[in-house]
Short mmCIF file of C-alpha atoms and ligand atoms in Angstrom, two decimals:
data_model
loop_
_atom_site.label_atom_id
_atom_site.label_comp_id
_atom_site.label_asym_id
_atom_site.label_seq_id
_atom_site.Cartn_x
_atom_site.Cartn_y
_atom_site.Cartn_z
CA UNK A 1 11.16 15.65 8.59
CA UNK A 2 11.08 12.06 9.13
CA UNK A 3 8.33 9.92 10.51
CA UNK A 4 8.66 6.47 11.49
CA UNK A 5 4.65 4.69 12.21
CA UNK A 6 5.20 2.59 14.78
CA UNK A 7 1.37 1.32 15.24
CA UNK A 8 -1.99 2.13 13.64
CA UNK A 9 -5.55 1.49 14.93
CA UNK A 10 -8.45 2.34 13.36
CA UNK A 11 -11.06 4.05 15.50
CA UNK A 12 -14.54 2.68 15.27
CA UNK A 13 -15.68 2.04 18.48
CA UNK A 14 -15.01 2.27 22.58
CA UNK A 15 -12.96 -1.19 22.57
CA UNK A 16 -10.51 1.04 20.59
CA UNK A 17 -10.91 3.46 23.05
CA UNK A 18 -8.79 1.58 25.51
CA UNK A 19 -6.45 0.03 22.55
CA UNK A 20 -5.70 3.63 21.84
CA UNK A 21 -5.14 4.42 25.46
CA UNK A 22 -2.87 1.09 26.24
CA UNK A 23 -1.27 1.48 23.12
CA UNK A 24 0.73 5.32 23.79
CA UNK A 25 1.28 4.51 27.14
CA UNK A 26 3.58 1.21 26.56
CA UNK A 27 5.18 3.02 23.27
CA UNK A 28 5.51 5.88 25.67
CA UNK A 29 6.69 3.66 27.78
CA UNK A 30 8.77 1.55 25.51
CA UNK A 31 10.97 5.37 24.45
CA UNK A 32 11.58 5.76 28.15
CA UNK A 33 9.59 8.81 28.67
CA UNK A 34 8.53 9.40 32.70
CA UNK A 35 5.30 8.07 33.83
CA UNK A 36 3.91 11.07 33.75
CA UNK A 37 4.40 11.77 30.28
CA UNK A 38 3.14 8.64 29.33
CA UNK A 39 0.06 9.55 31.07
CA UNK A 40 -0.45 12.61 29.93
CA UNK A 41 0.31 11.43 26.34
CA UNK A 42 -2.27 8.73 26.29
CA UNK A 43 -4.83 10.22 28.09
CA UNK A 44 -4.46 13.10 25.32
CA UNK A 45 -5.17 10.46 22.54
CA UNK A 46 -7.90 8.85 24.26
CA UNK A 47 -9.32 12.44 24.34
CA UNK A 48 -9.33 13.20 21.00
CA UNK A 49 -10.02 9.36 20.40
CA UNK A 50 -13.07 9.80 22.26
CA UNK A 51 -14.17 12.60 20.71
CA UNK A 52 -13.65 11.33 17.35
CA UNK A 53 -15.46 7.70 18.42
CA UNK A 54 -18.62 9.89 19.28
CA UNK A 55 -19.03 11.38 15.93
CA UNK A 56 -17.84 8.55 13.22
CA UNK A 57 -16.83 5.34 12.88
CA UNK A 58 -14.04 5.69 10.78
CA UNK A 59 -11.38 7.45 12.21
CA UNK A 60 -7.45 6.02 12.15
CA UNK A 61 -4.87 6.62 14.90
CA UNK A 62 -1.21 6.15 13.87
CA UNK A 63 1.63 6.69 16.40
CA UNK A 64 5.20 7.79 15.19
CA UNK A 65 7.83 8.69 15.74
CA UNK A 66 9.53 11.56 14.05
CA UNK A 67 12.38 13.78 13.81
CA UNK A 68 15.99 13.83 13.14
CA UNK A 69 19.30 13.25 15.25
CA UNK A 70 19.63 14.76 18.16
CA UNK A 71 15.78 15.99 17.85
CA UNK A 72 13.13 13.11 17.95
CA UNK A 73 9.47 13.47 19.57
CA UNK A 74 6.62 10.90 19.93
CA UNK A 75 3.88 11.98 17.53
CA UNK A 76 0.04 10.70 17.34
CA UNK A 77 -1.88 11.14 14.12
CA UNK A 78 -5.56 10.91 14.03
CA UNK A 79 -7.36 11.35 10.79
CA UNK A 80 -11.27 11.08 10.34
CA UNK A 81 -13.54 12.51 7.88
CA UNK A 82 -14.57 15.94 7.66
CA UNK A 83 -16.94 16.64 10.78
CA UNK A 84 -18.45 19.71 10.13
CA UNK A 85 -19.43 20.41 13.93
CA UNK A 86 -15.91 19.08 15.41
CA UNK A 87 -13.91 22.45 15.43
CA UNK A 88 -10.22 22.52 17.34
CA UNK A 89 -11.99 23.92 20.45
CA UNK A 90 -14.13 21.01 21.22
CA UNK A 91 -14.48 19.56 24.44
CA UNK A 92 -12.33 16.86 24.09
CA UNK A 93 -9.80 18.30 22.06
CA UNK A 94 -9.52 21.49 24.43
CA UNK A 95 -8.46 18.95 27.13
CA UNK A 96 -5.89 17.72 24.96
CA UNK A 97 -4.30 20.75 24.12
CA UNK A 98 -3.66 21.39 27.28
CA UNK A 99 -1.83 17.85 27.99
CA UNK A 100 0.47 17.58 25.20
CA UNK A 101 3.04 20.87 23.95
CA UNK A 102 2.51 20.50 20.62
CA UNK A 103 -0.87 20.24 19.27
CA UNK A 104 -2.25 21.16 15.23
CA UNK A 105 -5.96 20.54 13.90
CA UNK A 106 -6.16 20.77 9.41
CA UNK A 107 -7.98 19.55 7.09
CA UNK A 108 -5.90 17.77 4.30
CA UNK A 109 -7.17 16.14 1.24
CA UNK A 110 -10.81 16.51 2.43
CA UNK A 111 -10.11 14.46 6.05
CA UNK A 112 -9.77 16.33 9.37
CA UNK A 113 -6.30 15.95 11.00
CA UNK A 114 -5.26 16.21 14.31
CA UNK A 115 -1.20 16.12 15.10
CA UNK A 116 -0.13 15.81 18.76
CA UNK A 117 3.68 15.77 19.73
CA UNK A 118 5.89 15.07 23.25
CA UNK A 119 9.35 16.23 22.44
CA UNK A 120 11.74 12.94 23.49
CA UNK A 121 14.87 14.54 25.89
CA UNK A 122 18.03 14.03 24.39
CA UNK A 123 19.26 12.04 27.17
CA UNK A 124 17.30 8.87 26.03
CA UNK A 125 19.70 8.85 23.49
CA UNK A 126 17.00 7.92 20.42
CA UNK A 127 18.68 7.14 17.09
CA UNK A 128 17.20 5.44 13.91
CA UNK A 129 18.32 1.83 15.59
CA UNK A 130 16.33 1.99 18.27
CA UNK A 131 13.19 3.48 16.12
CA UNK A 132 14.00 0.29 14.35
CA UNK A 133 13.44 -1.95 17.05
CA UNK A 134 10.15 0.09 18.86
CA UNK A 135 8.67 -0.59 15.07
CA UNK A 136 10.07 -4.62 15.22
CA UNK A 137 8.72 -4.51 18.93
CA UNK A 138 4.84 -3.63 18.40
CA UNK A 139 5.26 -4.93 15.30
CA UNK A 140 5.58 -9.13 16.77
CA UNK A 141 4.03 -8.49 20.64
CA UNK A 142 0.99 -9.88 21.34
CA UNK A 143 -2.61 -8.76 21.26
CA UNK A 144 -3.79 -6.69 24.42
CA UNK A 145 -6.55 -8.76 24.64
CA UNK A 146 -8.83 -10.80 22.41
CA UNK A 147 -10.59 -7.83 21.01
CA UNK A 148 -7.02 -6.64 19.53
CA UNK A 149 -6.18 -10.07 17.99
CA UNK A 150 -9.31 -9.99 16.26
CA UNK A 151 -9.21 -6.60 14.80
CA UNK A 152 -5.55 -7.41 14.02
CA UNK A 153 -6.98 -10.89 11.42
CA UNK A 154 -9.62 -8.02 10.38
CA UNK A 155 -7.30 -5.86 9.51
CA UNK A 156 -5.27 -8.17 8.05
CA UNK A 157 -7.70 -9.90 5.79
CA UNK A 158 -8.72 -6.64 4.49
CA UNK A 159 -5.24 -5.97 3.75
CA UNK A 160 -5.04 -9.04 1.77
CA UNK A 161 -8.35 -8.99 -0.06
CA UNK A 162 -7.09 -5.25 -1.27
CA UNK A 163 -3.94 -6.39 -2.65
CA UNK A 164 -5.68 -9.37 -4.35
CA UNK A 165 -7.95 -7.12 -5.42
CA UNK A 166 -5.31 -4.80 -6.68
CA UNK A 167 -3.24 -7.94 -8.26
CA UNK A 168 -6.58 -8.84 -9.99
CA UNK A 169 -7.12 -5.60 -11.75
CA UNK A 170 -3.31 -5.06 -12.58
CA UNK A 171 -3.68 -9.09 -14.49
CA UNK A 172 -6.59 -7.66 -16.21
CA UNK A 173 -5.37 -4.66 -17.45
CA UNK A 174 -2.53 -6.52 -18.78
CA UNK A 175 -4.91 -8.76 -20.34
CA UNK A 176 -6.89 -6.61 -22.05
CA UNK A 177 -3.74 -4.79 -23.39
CA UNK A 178 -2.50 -8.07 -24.84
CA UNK A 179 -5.86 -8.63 -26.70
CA UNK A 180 -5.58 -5.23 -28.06
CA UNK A 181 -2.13 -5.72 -29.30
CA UNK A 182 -3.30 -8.98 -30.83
CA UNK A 183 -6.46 -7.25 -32.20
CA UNK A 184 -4.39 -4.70 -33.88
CA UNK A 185 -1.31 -6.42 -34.87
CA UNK A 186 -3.73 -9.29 -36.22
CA UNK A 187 -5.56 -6.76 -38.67
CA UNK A 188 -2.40 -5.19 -39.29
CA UNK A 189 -0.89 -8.25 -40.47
CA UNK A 190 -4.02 -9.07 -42.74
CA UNK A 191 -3.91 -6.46 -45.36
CA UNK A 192 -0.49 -7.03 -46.60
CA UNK A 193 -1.05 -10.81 -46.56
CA UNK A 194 -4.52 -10.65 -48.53
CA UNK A 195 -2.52 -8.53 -51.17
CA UNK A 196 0.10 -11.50 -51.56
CA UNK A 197 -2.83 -13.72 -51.79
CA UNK A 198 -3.82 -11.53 -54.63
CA UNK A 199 -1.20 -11.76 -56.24
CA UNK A 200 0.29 -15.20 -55.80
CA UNK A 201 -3.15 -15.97 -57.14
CA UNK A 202 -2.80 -13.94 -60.11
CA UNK A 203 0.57 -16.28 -61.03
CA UNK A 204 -0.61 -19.45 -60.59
CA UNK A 205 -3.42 -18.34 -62.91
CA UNK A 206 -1.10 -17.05 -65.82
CA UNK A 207 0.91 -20.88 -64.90
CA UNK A 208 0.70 -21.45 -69.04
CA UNK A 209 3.03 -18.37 -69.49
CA UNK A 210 5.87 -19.68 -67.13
CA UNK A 211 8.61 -22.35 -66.81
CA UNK A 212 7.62 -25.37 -64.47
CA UNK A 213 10.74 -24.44 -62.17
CA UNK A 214 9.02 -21.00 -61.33
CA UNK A 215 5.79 -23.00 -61.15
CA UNK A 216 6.73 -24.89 -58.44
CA UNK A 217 8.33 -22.11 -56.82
CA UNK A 218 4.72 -19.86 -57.58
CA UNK A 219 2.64 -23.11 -56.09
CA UNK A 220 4.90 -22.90 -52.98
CA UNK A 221 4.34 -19.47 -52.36
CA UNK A 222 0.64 -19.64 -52.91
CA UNK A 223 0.30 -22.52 -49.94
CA UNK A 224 2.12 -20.51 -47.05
CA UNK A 225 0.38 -17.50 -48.10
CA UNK A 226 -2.63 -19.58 -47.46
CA UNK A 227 -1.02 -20.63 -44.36
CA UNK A 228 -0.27 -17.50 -43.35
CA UNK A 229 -3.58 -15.60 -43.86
CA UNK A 230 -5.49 -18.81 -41.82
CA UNK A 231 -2.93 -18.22 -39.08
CA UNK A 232 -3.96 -14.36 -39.10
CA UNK A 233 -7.80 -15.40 -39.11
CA UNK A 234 -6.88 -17.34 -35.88
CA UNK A 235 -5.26 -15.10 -34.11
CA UNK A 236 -8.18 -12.15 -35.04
CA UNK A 237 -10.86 -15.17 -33.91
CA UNK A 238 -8.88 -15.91 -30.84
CA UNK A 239 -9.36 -12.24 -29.91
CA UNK A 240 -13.09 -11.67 -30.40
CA UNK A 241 -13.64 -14.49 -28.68
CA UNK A 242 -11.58 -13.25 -25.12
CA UNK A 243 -13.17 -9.89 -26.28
CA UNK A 244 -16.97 -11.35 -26.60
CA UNK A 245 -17.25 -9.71 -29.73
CA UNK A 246 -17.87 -12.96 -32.02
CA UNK A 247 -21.07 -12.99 -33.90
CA UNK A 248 -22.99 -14.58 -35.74
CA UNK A 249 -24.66 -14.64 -39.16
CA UNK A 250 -27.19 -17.50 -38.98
CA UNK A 251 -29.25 -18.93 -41.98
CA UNK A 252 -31.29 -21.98 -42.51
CA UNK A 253 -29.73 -24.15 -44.72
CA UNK A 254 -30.20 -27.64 -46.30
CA UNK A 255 -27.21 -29.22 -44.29
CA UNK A 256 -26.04 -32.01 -46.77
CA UNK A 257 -25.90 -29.93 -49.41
CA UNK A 258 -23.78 -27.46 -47.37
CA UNK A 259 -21.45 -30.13 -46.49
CA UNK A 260 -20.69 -31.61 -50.15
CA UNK A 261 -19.87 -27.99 -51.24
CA UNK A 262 -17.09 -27.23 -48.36
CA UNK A 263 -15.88 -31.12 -48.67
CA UNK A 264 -15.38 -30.89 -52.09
CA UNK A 265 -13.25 -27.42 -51.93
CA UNK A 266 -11.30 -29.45 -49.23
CA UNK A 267 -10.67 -32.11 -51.20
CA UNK A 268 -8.94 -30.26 -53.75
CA UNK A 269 -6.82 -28.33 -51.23
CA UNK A 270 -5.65 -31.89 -49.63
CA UNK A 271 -4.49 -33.36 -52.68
CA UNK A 272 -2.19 -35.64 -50.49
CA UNK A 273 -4.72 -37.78 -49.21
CA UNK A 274 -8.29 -39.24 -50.30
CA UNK A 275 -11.33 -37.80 -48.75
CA UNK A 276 -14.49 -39.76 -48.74
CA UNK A 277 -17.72 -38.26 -47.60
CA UNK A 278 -20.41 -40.67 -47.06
CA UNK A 279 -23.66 -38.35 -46.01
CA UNK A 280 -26.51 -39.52 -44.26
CA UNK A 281 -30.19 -38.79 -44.03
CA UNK A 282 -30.39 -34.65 -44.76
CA UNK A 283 -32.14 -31.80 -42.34
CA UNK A 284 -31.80 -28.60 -41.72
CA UNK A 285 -30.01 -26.51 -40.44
CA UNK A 286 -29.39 -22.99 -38.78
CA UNK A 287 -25.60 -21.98 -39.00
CA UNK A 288 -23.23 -19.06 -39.85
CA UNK A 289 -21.94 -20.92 -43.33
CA UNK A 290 -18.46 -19.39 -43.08
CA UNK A 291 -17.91 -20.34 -39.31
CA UNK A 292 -19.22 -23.84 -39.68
CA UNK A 293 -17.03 -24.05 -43.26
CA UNK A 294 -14.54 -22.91 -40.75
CA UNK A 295 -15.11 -26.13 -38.52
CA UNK A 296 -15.12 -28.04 -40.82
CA UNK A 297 -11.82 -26.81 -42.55
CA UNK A 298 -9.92 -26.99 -39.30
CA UNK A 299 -11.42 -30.91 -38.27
CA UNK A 300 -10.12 -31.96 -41.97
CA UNK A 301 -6.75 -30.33 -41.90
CA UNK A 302 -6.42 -31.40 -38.76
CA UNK A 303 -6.85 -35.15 -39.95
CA UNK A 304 -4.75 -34.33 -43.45
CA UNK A 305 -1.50 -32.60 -40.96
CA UNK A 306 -1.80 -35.39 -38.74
CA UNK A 307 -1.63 -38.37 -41.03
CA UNK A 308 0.64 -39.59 -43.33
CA UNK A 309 -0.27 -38.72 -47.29
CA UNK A 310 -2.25 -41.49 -48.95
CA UNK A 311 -4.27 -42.66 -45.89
CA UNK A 312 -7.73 -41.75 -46.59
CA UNK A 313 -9.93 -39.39 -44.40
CA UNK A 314 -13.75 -40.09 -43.77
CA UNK A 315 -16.21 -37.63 -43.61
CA UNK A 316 -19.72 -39.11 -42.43
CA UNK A 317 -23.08 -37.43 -41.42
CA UNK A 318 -26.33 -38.51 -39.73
CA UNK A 319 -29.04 -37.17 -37.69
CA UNK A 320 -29.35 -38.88 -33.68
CA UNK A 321 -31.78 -37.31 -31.58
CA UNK A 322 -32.50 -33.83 -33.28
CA UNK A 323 -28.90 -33.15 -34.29
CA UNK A 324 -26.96 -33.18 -37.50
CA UNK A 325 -23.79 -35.53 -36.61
CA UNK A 326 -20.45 -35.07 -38.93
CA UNK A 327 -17.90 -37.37 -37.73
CA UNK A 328 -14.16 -36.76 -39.13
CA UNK A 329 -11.98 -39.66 -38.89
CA UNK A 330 -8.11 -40.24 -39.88
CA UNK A 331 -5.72 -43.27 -39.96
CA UNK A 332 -2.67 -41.06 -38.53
CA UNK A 333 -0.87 -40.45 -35.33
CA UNK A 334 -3.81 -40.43 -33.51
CA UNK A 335 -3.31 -39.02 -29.19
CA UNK A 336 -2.67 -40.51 -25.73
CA UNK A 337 -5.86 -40.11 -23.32
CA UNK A 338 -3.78 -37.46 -21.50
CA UNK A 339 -3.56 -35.43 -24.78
CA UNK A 340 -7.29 -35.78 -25.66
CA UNK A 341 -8.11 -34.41 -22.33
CA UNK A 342 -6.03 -31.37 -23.32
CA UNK A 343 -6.88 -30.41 -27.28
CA UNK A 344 -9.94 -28.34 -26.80
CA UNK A 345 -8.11 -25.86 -24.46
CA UNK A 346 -6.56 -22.32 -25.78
CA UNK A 347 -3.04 -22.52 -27.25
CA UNK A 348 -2.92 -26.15 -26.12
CA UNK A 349 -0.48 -28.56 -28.83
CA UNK A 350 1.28 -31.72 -27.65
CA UNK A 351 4.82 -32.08 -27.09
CA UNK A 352 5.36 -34.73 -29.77
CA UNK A 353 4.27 -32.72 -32.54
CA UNK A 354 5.60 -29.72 -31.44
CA UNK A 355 8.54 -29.75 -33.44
CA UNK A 356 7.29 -32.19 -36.54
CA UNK A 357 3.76 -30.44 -37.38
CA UNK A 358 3.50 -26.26 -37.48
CA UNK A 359 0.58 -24.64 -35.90
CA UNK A 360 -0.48 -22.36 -32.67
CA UNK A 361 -2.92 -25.03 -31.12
CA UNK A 362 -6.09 -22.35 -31.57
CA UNK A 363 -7.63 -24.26 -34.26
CA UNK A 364 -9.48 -26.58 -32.04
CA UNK A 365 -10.23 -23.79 -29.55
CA UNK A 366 -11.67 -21.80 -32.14
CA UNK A 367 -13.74 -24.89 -33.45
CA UNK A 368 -15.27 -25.97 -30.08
CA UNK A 369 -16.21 -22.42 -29.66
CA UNK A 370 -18.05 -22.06 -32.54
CA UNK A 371 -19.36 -25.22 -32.32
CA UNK A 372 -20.79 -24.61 -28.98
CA UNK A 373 -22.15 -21.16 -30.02
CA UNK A 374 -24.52 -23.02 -32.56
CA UNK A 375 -25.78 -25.08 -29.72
CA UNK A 376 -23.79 -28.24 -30.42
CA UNK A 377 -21.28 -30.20 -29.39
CA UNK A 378 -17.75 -31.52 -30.47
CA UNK A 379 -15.69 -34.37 -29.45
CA UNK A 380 -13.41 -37.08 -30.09
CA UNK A 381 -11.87 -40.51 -29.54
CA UNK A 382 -8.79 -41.80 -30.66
CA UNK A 383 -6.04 -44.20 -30.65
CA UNK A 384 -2.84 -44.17 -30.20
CA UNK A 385 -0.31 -44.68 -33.66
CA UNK A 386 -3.84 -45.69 -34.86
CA UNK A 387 -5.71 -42.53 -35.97
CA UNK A 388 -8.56 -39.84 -35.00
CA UNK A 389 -12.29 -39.48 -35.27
CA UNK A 390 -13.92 -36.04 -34.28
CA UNK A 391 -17.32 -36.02 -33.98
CA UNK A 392 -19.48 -32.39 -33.62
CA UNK A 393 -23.30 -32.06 -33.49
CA UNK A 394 -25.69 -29.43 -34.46
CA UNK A 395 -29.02 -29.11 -33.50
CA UNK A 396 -31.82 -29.39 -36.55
CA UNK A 397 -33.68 -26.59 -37.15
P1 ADP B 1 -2.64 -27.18 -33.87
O1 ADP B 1 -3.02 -28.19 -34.90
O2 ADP B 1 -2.30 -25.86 -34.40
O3 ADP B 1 -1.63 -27.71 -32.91
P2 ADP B 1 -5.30 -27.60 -32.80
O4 ADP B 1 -6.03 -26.81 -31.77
O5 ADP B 1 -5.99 -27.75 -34.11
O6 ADP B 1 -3.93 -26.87 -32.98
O7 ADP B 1 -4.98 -29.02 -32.22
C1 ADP B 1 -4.49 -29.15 -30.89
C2 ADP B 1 -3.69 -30.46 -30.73
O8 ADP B 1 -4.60 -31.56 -30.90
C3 ADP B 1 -2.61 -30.68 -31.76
O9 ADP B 1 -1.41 -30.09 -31.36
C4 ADP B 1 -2.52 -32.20 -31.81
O10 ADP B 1 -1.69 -32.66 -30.78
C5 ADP B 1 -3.93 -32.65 -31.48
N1 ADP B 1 -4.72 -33.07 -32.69
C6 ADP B 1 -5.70 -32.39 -33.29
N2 ADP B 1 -6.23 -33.09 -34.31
C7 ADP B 1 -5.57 -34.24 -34.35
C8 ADP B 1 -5.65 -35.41 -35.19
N3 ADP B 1 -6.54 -35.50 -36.18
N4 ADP B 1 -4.79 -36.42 -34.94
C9 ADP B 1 -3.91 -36.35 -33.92
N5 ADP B 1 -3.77 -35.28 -33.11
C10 ADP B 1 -4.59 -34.24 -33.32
#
């Protein structure tokens, strides 16, 4: 069978008392049905309304209509929580009975039920048209009065807030699938790539017992594989930083000493351009060495990718104000102002180097983060055609 809600009103107090009432008697009224009936159909579900109103505040009425061609009657639901001292013979449900012909009291899914139906004579001639337009019809009229209008904004609010609510959970759920596919496909990805390392490695050790041409063709795969596995390392960073689960292996270390190590590694893998470091006065300092290496990596690739070979890169450090300064500067492309508002934010890359210079625009995400994590800063200035400088701080320890 067929039902067709036409209106719903929650039950929570006497104002909905007289909604409920109003409410049958002009759908009632709307279907054609005599005056009588009307009456005796809404004064049935203001009954059981009543009734239901005494003992809880959170009962629901629906009217309906349901049936199929040429048998249609005019059906009230009302659903409330199980009341364990509201039994079908109740006062106000007993007067009911004996208004309407058809009249059912069950408990479904935990919630008390109560189903009243008024058979609709064939001659009113109802059909799934004009069920149509009774729903259109209650659907645009206006408020009875200005208690209706405002339970009708309630209502709708709390409609809206639930399906935000439910929109909100589906985009998280989503989310969190995505950095779990990451996560895995990520680590995945790793282990075949750090046994290429291996072995590329092993050839460009053994580079006395081959021809140049394979050499060249060993050095080349040895550099994307090192692309490759730093891309990985992103993309596993990326995702334990949306999951939270970065840490942190902090020691206290002397901090210029710590930088001439990782700037001389750096200078041998960016061959293509000179790298001066020019340190400053030393402290110390407490950081994760591989994360900060990591930094420190990423600002001076950044400046090598960015800047055409044989332009120099400078590396300087100082201490202002209880903080370790390194400042990374290039003589390359440098950004617009728009562009340096943008660099620090996930996945961001500019359009122009888009299609000249390969990356996934996490590296500087990744940096800041870390950066931050140790309690410093990072930042930069540039010019345009001119070249870079990225500056991060660390606090002294
Ligand atoms: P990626 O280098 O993979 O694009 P990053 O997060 O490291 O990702 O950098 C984001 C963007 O910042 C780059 O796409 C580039 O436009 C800009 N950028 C970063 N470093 C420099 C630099 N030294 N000179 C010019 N532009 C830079």
């Amino acid at each position: 069978m067929t039902m067709t809600d036409i209106i719903s009103i929650t039950l929570e107090n006497e104002m909905d008392l007289v909604l409920a009432h109003k409410r049958s008697m002009k759908v009632a009224e709307k279907i054609g049905l005599t005056v009588a009936t009307q009456t005796a159909f809404a004064t049935a579900v203001a009954e059981v309304a009543r009734t239901v109103i005494d003992h809880t505040n959170m009962g629901n009425l629906q009217l309906a209509i349901s049936g199929s061609h040429p048998r249609f009657s005019l059906n009230a639901v009302i659903v409330f929580g199980p009341i364990a001292e509201l039994k079908k013979d109740d006062e106000g449900f007993f007067y009911a009975q004996k208004l309407v012909p058809e009249f059912s009291f069950e408990t479904r899914d935990g919630s008390s039920v109560i189903e009243m139906a008024m058979g609709i004579p064939r001659s009113l001639r109802m059909d799934a048209l004009k069920i149509a337009a009774l729903k259109a019809f209650f659907l645009t009229e206006e408020p009875l009065n200005a208690y209706e209008e405002i339970k009708n904004r309630k209502n709708f609010l709390s409609k809206v807030t639930s399906e935000q609510e439910l929109e909100i959970k589906h985009e998280k759920f989503i989310n969190e699938k995505k950095s779990e596919f990451i996560s895995i496909a990520s680590h995945e990805i790793k282990t075949p790539i750090t046994i290429l390392k291996a072995y590329t490695q092993m050839l460009v050790k053994n580079h006395d017992n081959f021809d140049p041409k394979i050499n060249s063709i060993v050095d080349k795969l040895d550099q994307q594989t090192t692309k490759l596995t730093t891309l990985v390392q992103q993309l596993m960073d990326v995702s334990q930083m949306e999951n939270g689960t970065m840490t942190y292996n902090r020691e206290d270390m002397a901090f210029n000493a710590f930088m001439k190590d990782i700037v001389d590694v750096l200078t041998q893998a960016h061959a293509t351009h000179p790298i001066v470091l020019n340190l400053g006065a030393d402290t110390h300092v407490s950081i994760d060495k591989l994360r900060m290496e990591q930094v420190i990596t990423n600002l001076l690739g950044n400046a090598a990718k960015y800047s055409p070979p044989g332009t120099s890169i400078n590396v300087d450090t100082k201490i202002e104000n209880n903080f370790a300064i390194v400042s990374v500067s290039d003589e390359g492309i440098g950004m617009s102002p728009e562009t340096l508002g943008l660099i620090f934010e996930k996945f961001y890359r500019n359009k122009e180097v888009m299609t000249t210079h390969p990356g996934l625009g996490m590296g500087l995400y990744i940096t800041s983060k870390i950066v931050v994590d140790h309690g410093g800063k990072i930042w930069a200035e540039s010019t345009d055609g001119k070249g870079s400088i990225f500056h991060i701080s660390i606090p002294r320890k």
